[in-house]
Coordinates of C-alpha atoms in Angstrom, one line a residue:
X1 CA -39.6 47.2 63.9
X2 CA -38.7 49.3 61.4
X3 CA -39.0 48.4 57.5
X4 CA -35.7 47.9 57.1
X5 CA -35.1 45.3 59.6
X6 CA -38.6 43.6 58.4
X7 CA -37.0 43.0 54.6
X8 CA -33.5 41.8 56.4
X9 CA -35.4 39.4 58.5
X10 CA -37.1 38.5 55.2
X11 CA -34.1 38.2 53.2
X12 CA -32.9 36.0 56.1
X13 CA -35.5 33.5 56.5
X14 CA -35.6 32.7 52.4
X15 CA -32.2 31.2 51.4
X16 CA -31.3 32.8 48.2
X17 CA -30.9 30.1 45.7
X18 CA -28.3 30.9 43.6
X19 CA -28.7 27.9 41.4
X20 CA -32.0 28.7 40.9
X21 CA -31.2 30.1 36.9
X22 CA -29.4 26.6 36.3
X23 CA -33.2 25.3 37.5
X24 CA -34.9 27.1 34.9
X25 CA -32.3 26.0 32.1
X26 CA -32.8 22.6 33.0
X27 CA -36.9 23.2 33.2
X28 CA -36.3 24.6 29.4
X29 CA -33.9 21.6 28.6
X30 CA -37.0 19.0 30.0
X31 CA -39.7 20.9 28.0
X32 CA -37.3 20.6 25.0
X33 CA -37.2 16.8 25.3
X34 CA -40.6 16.1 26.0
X35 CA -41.5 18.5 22.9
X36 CA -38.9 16.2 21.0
X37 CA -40.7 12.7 22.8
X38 CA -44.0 13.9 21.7
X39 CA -42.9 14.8 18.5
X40 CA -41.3 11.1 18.1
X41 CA -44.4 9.4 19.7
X42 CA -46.5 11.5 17.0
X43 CA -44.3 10.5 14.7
X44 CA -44.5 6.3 15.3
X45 CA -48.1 7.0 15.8
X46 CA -48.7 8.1 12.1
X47 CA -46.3 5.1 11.1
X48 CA -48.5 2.8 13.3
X49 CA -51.8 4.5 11.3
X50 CA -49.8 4.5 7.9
X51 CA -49.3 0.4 8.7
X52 CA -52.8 0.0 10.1
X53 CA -54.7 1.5 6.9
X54 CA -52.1 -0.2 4.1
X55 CA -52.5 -4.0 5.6
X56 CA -56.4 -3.1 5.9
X57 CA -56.6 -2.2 2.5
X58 CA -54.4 -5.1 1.8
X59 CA -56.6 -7.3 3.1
X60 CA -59.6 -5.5 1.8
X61 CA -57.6 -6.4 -2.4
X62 CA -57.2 -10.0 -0.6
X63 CA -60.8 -10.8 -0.1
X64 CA -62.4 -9.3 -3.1
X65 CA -60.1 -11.1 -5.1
X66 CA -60.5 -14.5 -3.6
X67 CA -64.1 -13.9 -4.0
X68 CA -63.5 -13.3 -7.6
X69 CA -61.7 -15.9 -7.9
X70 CA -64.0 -18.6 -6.0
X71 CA -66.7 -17.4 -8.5
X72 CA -64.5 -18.2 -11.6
X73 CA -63.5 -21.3 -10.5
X74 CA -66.5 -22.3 -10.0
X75 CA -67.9 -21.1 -13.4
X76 CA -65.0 -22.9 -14.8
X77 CA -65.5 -25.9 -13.3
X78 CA -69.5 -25.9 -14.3
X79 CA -68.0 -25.2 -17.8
X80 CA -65.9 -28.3 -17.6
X81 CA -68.4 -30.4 -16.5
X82 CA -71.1 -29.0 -19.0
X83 CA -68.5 -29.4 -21.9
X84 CA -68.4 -33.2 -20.7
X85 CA -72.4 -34.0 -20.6
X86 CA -72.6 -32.6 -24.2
X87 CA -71.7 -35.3 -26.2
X88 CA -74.0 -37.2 -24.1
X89 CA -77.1 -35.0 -25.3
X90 CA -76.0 -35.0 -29.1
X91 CA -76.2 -39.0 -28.8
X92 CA -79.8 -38.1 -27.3
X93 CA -80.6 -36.0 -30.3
X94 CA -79.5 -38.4 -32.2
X95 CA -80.8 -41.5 -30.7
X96 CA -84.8 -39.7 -31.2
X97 CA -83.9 -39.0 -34.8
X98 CA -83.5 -42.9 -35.4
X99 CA -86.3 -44.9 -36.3
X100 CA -87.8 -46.9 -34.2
X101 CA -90.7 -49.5 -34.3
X102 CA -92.0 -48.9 -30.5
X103 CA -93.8 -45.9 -29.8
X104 CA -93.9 -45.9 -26.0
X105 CA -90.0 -46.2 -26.1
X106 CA -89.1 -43.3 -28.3
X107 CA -92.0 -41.7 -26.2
X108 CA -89.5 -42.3 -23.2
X109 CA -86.7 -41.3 -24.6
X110 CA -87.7 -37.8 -25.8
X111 CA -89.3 -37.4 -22.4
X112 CA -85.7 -38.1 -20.5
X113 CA -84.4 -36.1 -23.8
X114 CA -86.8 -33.0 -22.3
X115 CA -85.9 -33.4 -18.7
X116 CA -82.2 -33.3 -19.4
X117 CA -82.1 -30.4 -21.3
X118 CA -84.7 -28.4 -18.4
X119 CA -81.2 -30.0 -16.3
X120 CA -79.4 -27.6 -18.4
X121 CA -81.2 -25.0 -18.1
X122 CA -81.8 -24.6 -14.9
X123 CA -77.8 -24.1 -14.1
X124 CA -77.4 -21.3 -17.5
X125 CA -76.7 -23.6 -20.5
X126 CA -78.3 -22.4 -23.7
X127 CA -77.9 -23.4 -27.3
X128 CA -76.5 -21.1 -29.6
X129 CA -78.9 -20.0 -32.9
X130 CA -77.1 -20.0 -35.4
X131 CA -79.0 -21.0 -38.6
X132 CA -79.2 -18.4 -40.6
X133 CA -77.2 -15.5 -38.2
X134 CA -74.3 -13.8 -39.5
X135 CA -70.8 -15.8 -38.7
X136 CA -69.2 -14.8 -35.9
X137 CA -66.0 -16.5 -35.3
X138 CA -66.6 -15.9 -31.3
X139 CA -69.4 -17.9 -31.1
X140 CA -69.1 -20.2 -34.5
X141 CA -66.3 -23.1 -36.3
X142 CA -66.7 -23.0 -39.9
X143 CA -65.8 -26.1 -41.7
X144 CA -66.9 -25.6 -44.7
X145 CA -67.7 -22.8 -47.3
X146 CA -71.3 -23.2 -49.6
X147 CA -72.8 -21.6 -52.2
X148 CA -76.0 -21.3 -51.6
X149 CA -78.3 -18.1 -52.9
X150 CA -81.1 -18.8 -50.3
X151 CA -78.9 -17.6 -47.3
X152 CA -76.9 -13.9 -47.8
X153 CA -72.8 -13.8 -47.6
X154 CA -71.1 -14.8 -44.6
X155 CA -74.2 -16.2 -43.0
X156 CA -74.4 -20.1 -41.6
X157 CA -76.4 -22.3 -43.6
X158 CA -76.1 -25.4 -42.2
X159 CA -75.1 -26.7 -38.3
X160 CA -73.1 -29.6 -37.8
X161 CA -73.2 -29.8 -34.4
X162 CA -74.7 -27.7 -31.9
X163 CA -73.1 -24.8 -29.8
X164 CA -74.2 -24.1 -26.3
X165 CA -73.4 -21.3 -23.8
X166 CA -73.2 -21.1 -20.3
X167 CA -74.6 -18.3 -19.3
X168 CA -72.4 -15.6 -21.4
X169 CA -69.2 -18.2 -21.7
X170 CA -68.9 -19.9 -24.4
X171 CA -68.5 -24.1 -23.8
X172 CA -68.4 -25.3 -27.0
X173 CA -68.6 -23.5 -30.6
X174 CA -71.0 -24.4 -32.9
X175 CA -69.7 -25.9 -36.2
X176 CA -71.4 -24.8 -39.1
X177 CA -71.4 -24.2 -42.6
X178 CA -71.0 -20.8 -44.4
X179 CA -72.5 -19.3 -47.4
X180 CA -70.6 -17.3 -49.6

């Protein structure tokens, strides 16, 4: 066989495909939508992330704020209850002050005095000083202006009643007198 009947006997065993440029067309038109799927799967997949990270951080704000605000209700309602008891201990204070005849009870009493005020303690309360420290409207109530040449301007010279703290909160403001 010669070569030229080999390549016609070639040419007739492959069918020419004429539609075979219309196949590569539609080859480029597929790889153009998948490039334009990918691209809009990309595209929900950094919305998805955007979502993801903005309600974690949402929830992150969430907690550390409740926690925040579990502590301060809690500190406010200690407060509350502190600012309660103390008119209780000033009738303690009070009741020691006053005479009285038996030893062993007034004995008892400033013992019960004690262990309430270690009570105190123990959960932050303090009482202010304030005898002889400079006025600070923060932390005192002045009722009442004196002159008096032993204390030095704008100091508290006397204490009505007692101010106490809890912790670094204020429950109840000491009332006191002023010099001039």
């Amino acid at each position: 066989m010669s070569d030229e009947e080999k390549n016609s006997r070639e040419t007739e065993e492959q069918p020419v495909n004429k539609d075979m440029d219309i196949d590569i067309e539609t080859g480029e038109e597929k790889s153009d939508e998948s490039k334009e799927k990918i691209e809009e799967l990309e595209a929900k997949l950094k919305d998805s992330d955007d979502k993801y990270l903005r309600l974690y951080a949402e929830y992150d704000n969430y907690r550390k704020r409740t926690a925040k605000e579990k502590i301060e209700s809690y500190g406010d309602a200690t407060s509350k209850c502190v600012a309660d008891i103390l008119p209780v201990l000033d009738s303690f204070e009070r009741a020691i002050e006053a005479e009285c005849a038996d030893e062993a009870f007034k004995n008892g009493m400033q013992m019960i005095y004690n262990q309430f005020k270690e009570a105190l303690k123990k959960i932050g309360v303090t009482e202010m000083e304030a005898l002889g420290n400079e006025f600070d409207p923060n932390l005192h109530n002045a009722i009442k202006q004196v002159e008096d040449e032993n204390f030095g301007e704008n100091t508290v010279c006397e204490i009505f009643q007692k101010g106490y703290m809890l912790n670094d909160r204020v429950i109840r403001h000491a009332v006191v007198a002023v010099a001039n």
